Coordinates of C-alpha atoms and ligand atoms in Angstrom, one line a residue:
M1 CA -38.1 -4.6 -1.2
T2 CA -34.9 -2.5 -1.2
K3 CA -33.4 -1.7 -4.6
I4 CA -29.8 -2.9 -4.7
P5 CA -27.8 -0.4 -6.7
F6 CA -25.3 -2.9 -8.3
R7 CA -25.0 -4.2 -11.8
F8 CA -22.8 -7.2 -11.9
N9 CA -20.4 -7.9 -14.7
N10 CA -18.5 -10.9 -13.6
R11 CA -15.8 -11.1 -16.2
F12 CA -13.1 -13.0 -14.3
F13 CA -15.7 -15.6 -13.3
N14 CA -17.3 -15.9 -16.7
E15 CA -14.3 -15.7 -18.9
L16 CA -11.6 -17.7 -17.1
P17 CA -11.4 -21.4 -16.4
A18 CA -12.9 -22.6 -13.1
D19 CA -11.8 -25.4 -10.8
T20 CA -14.0 -28.4 -11.6
E21 CA -14.0 -29.6 -8.0
T22 CA -16.7 -27.7 -6.1
A23 CA -16.3 -29.0 -2.6
N24 CA -14.5 -26.8 -0.1
F25 CA -11.3 -28.5 1.2
P26 CA -7.7 -27.5 1.0
R27 CA -6.0 -28.8 -2.1
Q28 CA -3.7 -28.1 -5.1
V29 CA -5.9 -26.6 -7.9
Y30 CA -4.7 -27.3 -11.4
N31 CA -5.7 -25.7 -14.7
A32 CA -8.0 -23.2 -13.1
C33 CA -7.9 -19.5 -12.3
Y34 CA -10.3 -19.8 -9.4
S35 CA -12.5 -22.1 -7.3
S36 CA -16.2 -21.3 -6.5
V37 CA -16.7 -21.0 -2.8
L38 CA -19.2 -19.5 -0.5
P39 CA -18.3 -17.2 2.4
T40 CA -18.7 -18.8 5.8
Q41 CA -21.7 -17.7 7.8
V42 CA -21.0 -15.5 10.8
R43 CA -22.9 -15.2 14.1
K44 CA -23.6 -11.6 14.8
P45 CA -22.3 -9.1 12.2
E46 CA -22.0 -5.5 13.3
I47 CA -21.0 -2.7 10.9
L48 CA -18.1 -0.7 12.4
C49 CA -17.0 1.6 9.6
V50 CA -17.8 2.5 6.0
S51 CA -15.7 4.6 3.7
D52 CA -17.8 7.5 2.4
E53 CA -15.8 7.8 -0.7
V54 CA -16.0 4.1 -1.7
K55 CA -19.7 4.2 -0.9
D56 CA -20.1 7.0 -3.4
L57 CA -17.8 5.3 -5.9
L58 CA -20.1 2.2 -5.8
R59 CA -23.3 4.4 -5.9
L60 CA -24.4 3.3 -2.5
S61 CA -26.5 5.6 -0.3
S62 CA -25.9 6.3 3.4
E63 CA -29.1 4.3 4.0
D64 CA -27.8 1.4 2.0
C65 CA -24.7 1.3 4.2
Q66 CA -26.8 1.2 7.4
S67 CA -29.2 -1.4 6.1
E68 CA -29.7 -5.0 7.0
W69 CA -28.9 -6.2 3.5
F70 CA -25.5 -4.4 3.5
K71 CA -24.6 -6.0 6.8
T72 CA -25.7 -9.4 5.7
V73 CA -23.9 -9.2 2.3
F74 CA -20.7 -7.6 3.4
S75 CA -20.2 -9.9 6.4
G76 CA -20.5 -12.9 4.0
N77 CA -23.9 -14.1 5.3
K78 CA -25.7 -13.8 1.9
L79 CA -25.0 -13.4 -1.8
L80 CA -27.1 -10.9 -3.8
D81 CA -28.6 -12.0 -7.1
G82 CA -25.9 -11.7 -9.7
M83 CA -23.0 -12.3 -7.2
Q84 CA -20.7 -15.2 -7.9
S85 CA -18.3 -15.9 -5.1
Y86 CA -14.9 -17.5 -5.7
A87 CA -11.3 -17.6 -4.4
M88 CA -8.4 -17.0 -6.9
C89 CA -5.6 -19.3 -7.5
Y90 CA -2.1 -17.8 -7.4
G91 CA 1.4 -18.7 -6.4
G92 CA 4.4 -16.6 -5.3
H93 CA 7.9 -16.1 -4.1
Q94 CA 8.0 -15.5 -0.4
F95 CA 11.1 -13.9 0.9
G96 CA 13.0 -14.8 -2.3
H97 CA 11.9 -18.5 -2.4
W98 CA 9.3 -20.1 -4.6
A99 CA 6.4 -21.1 -2.4
G100 CA 4.2 -22.9 -4.9
Q101 CA 0.4 -22.4 -4.7
L102 CA -0.8 -19.8 -2.3
G103 CA -4.1 -18.3 -3.5
D104 CA -6.9 -16.6 -1.7
G105 CA -6.7 -18.4 1.6
R106 CA -9.1 -16.1 3.3
A107 CA -10.3 -13.7 0.6
I108 CA -13.5 -14.4 -1.3
N109 CA -14.5 -12.3 -4.4
L110 CA -18.2 -11.5 -4.6
G111 CA -18.3 -10.3 -8.2
E112 CA -17.6 -7.3 -10.3
V113 CA -19.7 -4.2 -10.4
I114 CA -19.6 -1.0 -12.5
D115 CA -18.7 2.0 -10.5
C116 CA -20.0 5.6 -10.9
N117 CA -17.2 6.3 -13.5
G118 CA -18.1 3.3 -15.6
N119 CA -15.1 1.3 -14.4
N120 CA -15.2 -2.3 -13.2
Q121 CA -14.6 -2.9 -9.5
T122 CA -14.3 -6.3 -7.9
L123 CA -15.8 -6.7 -4.4
Q124 CA -13.8 -9.0 -2.2
L125 CA -14.3 -10.0 1.4
K126 CA -11.1 -10.5 3.4
G127 CA -11.5 -12.8 6.4
A128 CA -14.6 -14.6 5.0
G129 CA -13.7 -18.2 5.9
L130 CA -12.0 -21.3 4.5
T131 CA -11.3 -21.7 0.8
P132 CA -9.5 -24.4 -1.1
Y133 CA -6.4 -22.2 -0.7
S134 CA -6.5 -21.9 3.1
R135 CA -3.8 -24.6 3.5
T136 CA -3.5 -25.2 7.2
A137 CA -4.9 -21.8 8.3
D138 CA -8.4 -20.8 9.3
G139 CA -9.5 -18.3 6.5
L140 CA -10.3 -15.6 9.1
A141 CA -9.1 -12.2 10.0
V142 CA -9.0 -10.5 13.4
L143 CA -10.2 -7.0 14.2
R144 CA -6.7 -5.5 14.7
S145 CA -5.5 -6.5 11.2
S146 CA -8.8 -5.5 9.6
V147 CA -8.6 -2.0 11.2
R148 CA -5.1 -1.7 9.8
E149 CA -6.2 -2.8 6.3
F150 CA -9.3 -0.6 6.3
L151 CA -7.5 2.6 7.5
C152 CA -4.4 2.2 5.4
S153 CA -6.3 1.5 2.1
E154 CA -8.2 4.7 2.5
A155 CA -5.2 6.7 3.8
M156 CA -3.2 5.7 0.8
H157 CA -5.9 6.7 -1.5
H158 CA -6.1 10.2 0.0
L159 CA -2.4 10.5 -0.2
G160 CA -2.8 10.1 -3.9
I161 CA -1.1 6.6 -3.9
P162 CA -2.5 3.8 -6.1
T163 CA -4.1 1.2 -3.8
T164 CA -6.9 -1.3 -3.4
R165 CA -9.8 0.3 -1.5
A166 CA -11.9 -0.6 1.5
L167 CA -15.7 -0.2 1.6
S168 CA -16.5 -1.6 5.0
L169 CA -15.2 -3.0 8.2
I170 CA -17.6 -5.5 9.9
L171 CA -17.2 -7.3 13.1
T172 CA -18.4 -10.9 12.7
G173 CA -19.3 -11.8 16.3
E174 CA -17.0 -14.7 16.1
S175 CA -13.8 -15.3 18.1
V176 CA -10.6 -16.1 16.3
L177 CA -7.6 -17.8 17.9
R178 CA -4.3 -16.0 17.2
D179 CA -0.7 -16.3 18.5
M180 CA 0.2 -12.7 17.9
F181 CA 3.8 -13.0 19.1
Y182 CA 4.4 -16.6 17.9
D183 CA 5.3 -17.5 21.4
G184 CA 2.8 -20.2 22.1
R185 CA 0.4 -17.9 23.9
A186 CA -2.5 -17.9 21.6
E187 CA -5.5 -15.8 22.6
L188 CA -9.1 -15.3 21.3
E189 CA -9.5 -12.1 19.4
P190 CA -12.6 -10.6 17.8
G191 CA -13.1 -11.6 14.1
A192 CA -13.8 -9.1 11.4
V193 CA -14.3 -8.9 7.6
V194 CA -13.2 -6.0 5.3
C195 CA -14.8 -5.6 1.9
R196 CA -11.9 -4.7 -0.4
V197 CA -12.6 -3.0 -3.7
S198 CA -10.3 -3.0 -6.7
P199 CA -10.5 -3.0 -10.5
S200 CA -8.5 -6.2 -10.3
F201 CA -6.9 -8.4 -7.7
I202 CA -4.6 -10.1 -10.1
R203 CA -1.0 -10.4 -8.8
F204 CA 2.4 -11.2 -10.3
G205 CA 1.9 -14.6 -8.6
S206 CA -1.3 -15.2 -10.6
F207 CA 0.8 -15.6 -13.7
Q208 CA 3.7 -17.4 -11.9
I209 CA 1.6 -20.3 -10.8
F210 CA 0.7 -21.3 -14.4
A211 CA 4.3 -20.9 -15.6
A212 CA 5.6 -23.0 -12.7
R213 CA 3.2 -25.8 -13.6
N214 CA 3.8 -25.4 -17.3
E215 CA 0.1 -24.7 -17.9
K216 CA 0.7 -22.6 -20.9
K217 CA -2.7 -22.4 -22.3
I218 CA -4.2 -20.9 -19.2
L219 CA -1.2 -18.6 -18.8
Q220 CA -2.0 -17.2 -22.2
Q221 CA -5.7 -16.9 -21.3
L222 CA -4.9 -15.0 -18.2
I223 CA -2.5 -12.6 -19.9
D224 CA -5.0 -12.0 -22.7
F225 CA -7.8 -11.5 -20.2
T226 CA -5.7 -9.0 -18.2
I227 CA -4.8 -7.0 -21.3
R228 CA -8.3 -6.9 -22.7
N229 CA -9.9 -5.9 -19.4
D230 CA -7.4 -3.9 -17.5
F231 CA -5.2 -2.5 -20.3
P232 CA -7.7 -2.1 -23.1
H233 CA -5.9 1.0 -24.5
L234 CA -3.1 -1.4 -25.6
G235 CA -5.3 -3.1 -28.2
N236 CA -5.8 -6.7 -29.0
P237 CA -3.3 -9.1 -27.4
C238 CA -0.3 -10.0 -29.7
V239 CA 3.4 -10.2 -29.2
E240 CA 4.0 -6.4 -29.5
V241 CA 1.1 -5.7 -27.1
Y242 CA 2.6 -8.2 -24.6
E243 CA 5.8 -6.2 -24.7
E244 CA 4.1 -2.9 -24.2
W245 CA 2.0 -4.4 -21.4
F246 CA 5.1 -5.6 -19.5
E247 CA 6.7 -2.1 -20.0
E248 CA 3.5 -0.6 -18.5
V249 CA 3.6 -2.9 -15.6
C250 CA 7.2 -1.9 -14.9
Q251 CA 6.3 1.7 -15.2
S252 CA 3.3 1.6 -12.8
T253 CA 5.3 -0.5 -10.3
L254 CA 8.1 2.0 -10.4
E255 CA 5.7 4.9 -9.9
L256 CA 4.1 3.1 -7.0
I257 CA 7.5 2.6 -5.3
V258 CA 8.4 6.2 -5.8
H259 CA 5.2 7.2 -4.0
W260 CA 6.0 4.8 -1.1
M261 CA 9.5 6.3 -0.8
R262 CA 8.0 9.8 -0.9
V263 CA 5.8 9.3 2.1
G264 CA 8.0 6.8 4.0
F265 CA 5.7 3.8 3.6
V266 CA 7.1 0.3 4.1
H267 CA 5.0 -2.5 2.8
G268 CA 6.7 -5.1 4.9
V269 CA 5.9 -8.2 2.8
M270 CA 6.7 -7.5 -0.8
N271 CA 6.3 -11.1 -1.9
T272 CA 5.4 -11.6 -5.5
D273 CA 1.9 -12.7 -4.5
N274 CA 1.5 -9.2 -2.9
M275 CA 2.4 -7.3 -6.1
S276 CA -0.6 -6.0 -8.0
I277 CA -0.5 -6.2 -11.8
L278 CA -2.1 -2.7 -11.8
G279 CA 0.7 -1.2 -9.7
L280 CA -1.6 -0.8 -6.7
T281 CA -0.6 -1.2 -3.0
I282 CA -2.2 -4.5 -2.1
D283 CA -2.4 -6.7 1.0
Y284 CA -1.9 -4.6 4.1
G285 CA -0.2 -6.8 6.6
P286 CA 2.8 -5.8 8.8
Y287 CA 3.3 -2.5 7.0
G288 CA 4.6 0.6 8.7
W289 CA 5.6 4.3 8.2
L290 CA 9.0 5.7 8.7
E291 CA 9.1 8.0 11.7
G292 CA 12.7 8.6 12.4
Y293 CA 14.4 8.4 9.0
E294 CA 16.1 5.0 9.0
P295 CA 16.6 3.4 5.6
N296 CA 17.0 -0.2 6.9
W297 CA 13.9 -0.1 9.0
T298 CA 11.3 -2.8 8.5
P299 CA 8.1 -3.1 10.5
N300 CA 7.9 -6.9 10.0
T301 CA 9.3 -9.0 12.8
T302 CA 9.6 -12.0 10.5
D303 CA 12.0 -9.8 8.4
S304 CA 14.1 -8.4 11.2
Q305 CA 17.1 -10.6 10.4
G306 CA 17.4 -10.3 6.6
R307 CA 15.7 -6.9 6.3
R308 CA 14.8 -7.9 2.7
Y309 CA 11.8 -5.7 2.7
C310 CA 13.2 -2.7 4.6
F311 CA 12.4 0.8 3.4
S312 CA 15.5 1.4 1.2
N313 CA 15.3 -2.1 -0.4
Q314 CA 11.8 -1.5 -1.9
P315 CA 13.0 -0.4 -5.3
Q316 CA 15.4 -3.3 -5.7
V317 CA 12.8 -5.8 -4.5
A318 CA 10.2 -4.4 -6.9
Q319 CA 12.7 -4.9 -9.7
W320 CA 13.4 -8.5 -8.5
N321 CA 9.7 -9.2 -8.4
L322 CA 9.4 -7.9 -12.0
Y323 CA 12.1 -10.3 -13.0
Q324 CA 10.0 -13.1 -11.6
L325 CA 7.0 -11.8 -13.5
A326 CA 9.1 -11.6 -16.7
N327 CA 10.2 -15.2 -16.2
A328 CA 6.6 -16.3 -15.8
I329 CA 5.3 -14.6 -19.0
A330 CA 8.3 -15.3 -21.1
P331 CA 6.9 -18.5 -22.6
I332 CA 4.1 -16.5 -24.1
V333 CA 5.9 -13.2 -24.9
K334 CA 8.7 -15.1 -26.6
R335 CA 10.9 -12.1 -27.5
T336 CA 12.6 -12.0 -24.2
E337 CA 15.2 -9.4 -25.2
F338 CA 12.4 -6.8 -24.9
L339 CA 11.5 -7.9 -21.4
E340 CA 15.2 -7.8 -20.4
G341 CA 15.4 -4.3 -21.8
S342 CA 12.5 -3.1 -19.7
L343 CA 14.0 -4.7 -16.6
K344 CA 17.4 -3.3 -17.1
S345 CA 16.2 0.2 -17.5
F346 CA 14.1 -0.1 -14.4
Y347 CA 16.8 0.9 -12.0
D348 CA 18.0 3.9 -14.1
L349 CA 14.5 5.1 -14.5
Y350 CA 13.9 4.7 -10.8
K351 CA 16.9 6.9 -10.1
Q352 CA 15.6 9.6 -12.4
H353 CA 12.1 9.5 -11.0
S354 CA 13.3 9.4 -7.4
Q355 CA 15.6 12.4 -8.1
K356 CA 12.7 14.3 -9.4
M357 CA 10.6 13.2 -6.4
Y358 CA 13.2 14.5 -3.9
S359 CA 13.6 17.8 -5.9
K360 CA 9.9 18.3 -5.5
K361 CA 10.0 17.4 -1.9
L362 CA 12.6 20.1 -1.5
G363 CA 10.7 22.6 -3.6
L364 CA 13.5 22.9 -6.2
K365 CA 12.5 24.2 -9.5
G366 CA 14.2 23.7 -12.8
H367 CA 17.3 21.5 -13.2
N368 CA 20.5 22.2 -11.5
G369 CA 22.2 18.9 -12.3
D370 CA 25.1 18.0 -10.1
R371 CA 24.4 20.6 -7.5
D372 CA 20.9 19.3 -6.8
Q373 CA 22.1 15.8 -6.8
K374 CA 24.7 16.6 -4.2
L375 CA 22.1 18.5 -2.1
I376 CA 19.9 15.4 -2.2
A377 CA 22.7 13.0 -1.4
D378 CA 23.8 15.2 1.5
L379 CA 20.2 15.3 2.7
F380 CA 20.2 11.6 3.4
T381 CA 23.3 11.9 5.5
L382 CA 21.8 14.9 7.3
L383 CA 18.6 12.9 8.1
Q384 CA 20.6 10.3 9.9
L385 CA 22.9 12.6 11.9
T386 CA 20.4 12.5 14.7
E387 CA 17.0 10.8 14.7
T388 CA 14.9 12.9 12.5
D389 CA 11.2 12.5 11.7
M390 CA 11.0 12.2 8.0
T391 CA 7.4 13.6 7.6
I392 CA 7.8 16.5 9.9
F393 CA 11.2 17.4 8.4
F394 CA 9.9 17.7 4.9
R395 CA 6.7 19.5 5.9
L396 CA 8.7 22.1 7.8
L397 CA 11.0 22.8 4.8
S398 CA 8.3 24.9 3.2
Q399 CA 8.5 27.3 6.1
F400 CA 11.9 28.6 5.2
N401 CA 11.8 31.8 3.4
P402 CA 14.8 32.1 1.0
E403 CA 14.6 35.9 1.1
S404 CA 15.1 36.0 4.9
C405 CA 18.4 36.0 6.7
Y406 CA 18.6 33.3 9.4
S407 CA 21.0 33.2 12.3
D408 CA 22.2 29.6 13.1
E409 CA 19.8 29.5 16.1
E410 CA 16.9 30.7 14.0
L411 CA 17.6 28.2 11.4
I412 CA 17.6 25.3 13.9
S413 CA 14.5 26.5 15.6
V414 CA 12.5 26.2 12.3
I415 CA 13.4 22.6 12.0
N416 CA 13.8 21.6 15.6
K417 CA 10.4 19.9 15.9
A418 CA 11.6 17.2 13.6
F419 CA 14.3 16.0 15.9
Y420 CA 13.6 13.2 18.4
K421 CA 16.5 14.2 20.6
P422 CA 17.0 17.9 20.1
E423 CA 19.7 17.8 22.8
E424 CA 21.9 15.9 20.3
V425 CA 21.8 18.9 18.0
K426 CA 25.1 20.4 19.0
G427 CA 28.8 20.5 18.1
K428 CA 29.6 18.7 14.7
V429 CA 26.0 17.5 14.2
K430 CA 24.7 21.0 14.5
S431 CA 27.3 22.5 12.2
K432 CA 26.6 19.9 9.5
I433 CA 22.9 20.6 9.7
I434 CA 23.5 24.3 9.5
H435 CA 25.9 23.8 6.6
W436 CA 23.3 21.8 4.6
F437 CA 20.6 24.4 5.3
R438 CA 22.8 27.3 4.1
D439 CA 23.4 25.4 0.8
Y440 CA 19.7 24.7 0.6
L441 CA 18.6 28.3 1.2
N442 CA 21.2 29.5 -1.2
R443 CA 19.9 27.1 -3.9
L444 CA 16.3 28.3 -3.2
S445 CA 17.2 31.9 -3.4
Q446 CA 18.6 31.5 -6.9
Q447 CA 15.4 30.1 -8.4
D448 CA 12.8 32.1 -10.1
C449 CA 9.7 31.2 -8.1
V450 CA 6.9 33.0 -6.2
N451 CA 7.4 32.0 -2.6
E452 CA 3.7 31.3 -2.0
D453 CA 3.6 29.0 -5.0
R454 CA 6.6 27.1 -3.7
I455 CA 5.0 26.7 -0.3
S456 CA 1.7 25.4 -1.7
D457 CA 3.5 23.0 -4.1
M458 CA 5.6 21.6 -1.4
N459 CA 2.6 21.2 1.0
R460 CA 0.7 19.3 -1.7
Y461 CA 3.6 16.9 -2.0
N462 CA 4.9 16.5 1.6
P463 CA 2.0 15.2 3.7
K464 CA 1.4 16.7 7.1
Y465 CA -0.4 13.6 8.3
I466 CA 0.6 10.0 7.7
L467 CA -1.0 6.9 9.3
R468 CA 1.6 6.8 12.1
N469 CA 2.1 3.3 13.5
Y470 CA 1.2 4.3 17.1
L471 CA -1.9 6.2 16.0
V472 CA -3.3 3.1 14.4
Q473 CA -2.4 1.0 17.4
K474 CA -4.2 3.5 19.7
A475 CA -7.3 3.2 17.5
I476 CA -7.0 -0.6 17.7
D477 CA -6.6 -0.6 21.5
K478 CA -9.8 1.4 21.8
A479 CA -11.7 -0.7 19.3
S480 CA -10.7 -3.8 21.2
I481 CA -12.8 -2.6 24.1
G482 CA -15.7 -1.6 22.0
D483 CA -14.9 2.1 21.3
F484 CA -14.6 2.7 17.5
S485 CA -14.5 6.5 17.7
E486 CA -10.7 6.6 17.1
V487 CA -11.0 4.5 14.0
A488 CA -13.5 6.9 12.6
R489 CA -11.4 9.9 13.7
L490 CA -8.3 8.6 12.0
L491 CA -10.2 7.9 8.9
D492 CA -11.3 11.5 8.9
V493 CA -7.8 12.9 9.7
M494 CA -6.4 10.9 6.8
R495 CA -9.0 12.3 4.3
K496 CA -6.9 15.5 4.0
P497 CA -3.3 14.5 4.7
Y498 CA -1.9 17.6 2.9
D499 CA -4.1 20.1 4.7
E500 CA -3.3 21.9 8.0
Q501 CA -6.4 20.7 9.9
P502 CA -5.6 22.6 13.2
E503 CA -8.3 20.6 15.0
Y504 CA -6.2 17.5 14.4
D505 CA -2.8 19.0 15.0
D506 CA -2.0 16.3 17.6
Y507 CA -2.2 13.6 14.9
S508 CA 0.8 15.2 13.1
A509 CA 3.1 15.0 16.2
K510 CA 6.1 12.7 16.2
R511 CA 6.0 9.3 17.8
P512 CA 5.8 9.5 21.6
E513 CA 8.6 7.8 23.6
W514 CA 6.3 5.1 25.0
A515 CA 5.6 3.9 21.4
R516 CA 9.3 3.4 20.5
H517 CA 9.4 -0.3 21.2
K518 CA 5.7 -1.2 21.8
A519 CA 4.3 -4.1 19.8
G520 CA 2.1 -2.8 17.0
C521 CA 3.8 0.6 17.1
S522 CA 7.3 -0.2 16.0
M523 CA 7.3 -3.9 15.1
L524 CA 4.5 -6.1 13.8
S525 CA 4.2 -9.8 13.3
C526 CA 2.5 -11.4 10.3
S527 CA -0.1 -13.0 12.5
S528 CA -3.4 -11.4 11.4
Ligands
AMP1 P1 0.0 -12.8 3.1 O1 1.3 -12.9 3.7 O2 -1.1 -12.1 3.9 O3 0.1 -12.2 1.7 O4 -0.5 -14.3 2.9 C1 0.1 -15.3 2.2 C2 -0.8 -16.4 1.9 O5 -1.3 -17.0 3.1 C3 -2.0 -16.1 1.0 O6 -2.2 -17.2 0.2 C4 -3.1 -15.9 2.0 O7 -4.4 -16.1 1.5 C5 -2.8 -16.9 3.1 N1 -3.3 -16.6 4.4 C6 -2.9 -15.7 5.2 N2 -3.6 -15.7 6.4 C7 -4.5 -16.7 6.3 C8 -5.5 -17.2 7.1 N3 -5.8 -16.7 8.3 N4 -6.2 -18.3 6.6 C9 -6.0 -18.8 5.4 N5 -5.1 -18.3 4.6 C10 -4.3 -17.3 5.0
MG2 MG1 -1.1 -11.7 0.3

């Protein structure tokens, strides 16, 4: 008999109130944090990919990950002893409107285990079948969206950005009907399940649902549970601790958004049910990465009119979402002035943090107040003079040597690779670019810094590799015809996003022209 390396510690299941109804049918669930539900059996599971790092985190061996028990358990076909499966109840604001109960409509938690660092990790299958929260949908996930979730969770982790993780990607052998373009042409697609891993899957919407229903007792229970388990350093829950907790949630959310802005990540669906209480990136749907720097770009076709969730709106939306969380917890926290204080300072703090972030991206040392602010403000104008690849642009900056003298032509040639239409770099556009670079080089030459240190600091902050939209789509296209090599390769490239990796140089190239308007490469629907 194989020894299963997990020790279960199912706090959420054991300590919070459960739905008393145990049959599995769609319904409104009152006075409960979750409903017990079993994953749906699947026909022919096949392991496609396992993350080595998450495998190690969970103390699994390579043999475990190729074993029959792994495939059976992480496809949802069997529970291990000690596992207790359930779907969580939560609500949320979707696109600015209260949507009522949402909940885990296709995610099923298997239980909590202790990782190799002694921390709790919840194992969750996404795409594991119907739950009481499935509403009118099918509870399933297709291969393309599962590849996207799996790859991006791990890419974000390696970029140093807080995120839920992904242990495995398993084909179910089932076919799933999806209308990808919402045009009435539904097609069968291969079904898949991702095992997500996170210390907690609690969202802003987890608190909102109880506030909306005036279920105060359970709201308090959930707040206290969250503080005790996920914020133990704050001490025993009490009014002062609630205030500190909210401030910490504001802080971690702010730091998360600064990271997203640093690497050009656009979440795409920042509804309050997709906001983690731990400040993690969660729920990878129609996300995307800025290629040409375009502040109002959104990858989500559903959002193409309002652009609520476009790149540059992410900080404001995060603050708006925090307001909704504050409203939800206010009946328990009581001293709402404090919550208001944290919310009001959010934007100023964001500005300070983002200023620091851009200074680091530019390799600026020390503080040079107004001058640096102007350099950064001018940078945003510069990036939009002609379509400029954000990632390549910042990565190339480290190659300038402030001690060298550059002619105008030499200067442009250093940065030329970042332009999608180099032929546009002439006349006024060209002189503005040159003007900014002269200011920039001048600023660099005045700081006291060893050049090699600046280069390595910048290269550890400005990734060379991001999970470009078209790269993921290429991996999905191959996977759809049974070739999973590109998924594995991308996972490998994204392990070291700040390293040069000459063997993978192609993966750092700017988006090819064919991908500019191709579905999946530039725009994505929510259908997943
Ligand atoms: P999302 O936009 O992915 O965050 O999903 C919003 C809500 O819809 C959540 O409650 C999801 O669980 C639910 N949902 C999304 N897709 C499905 C599906 N295929 N089956 C059941 N519920 C789903
Ligand atoms: Mg969601």
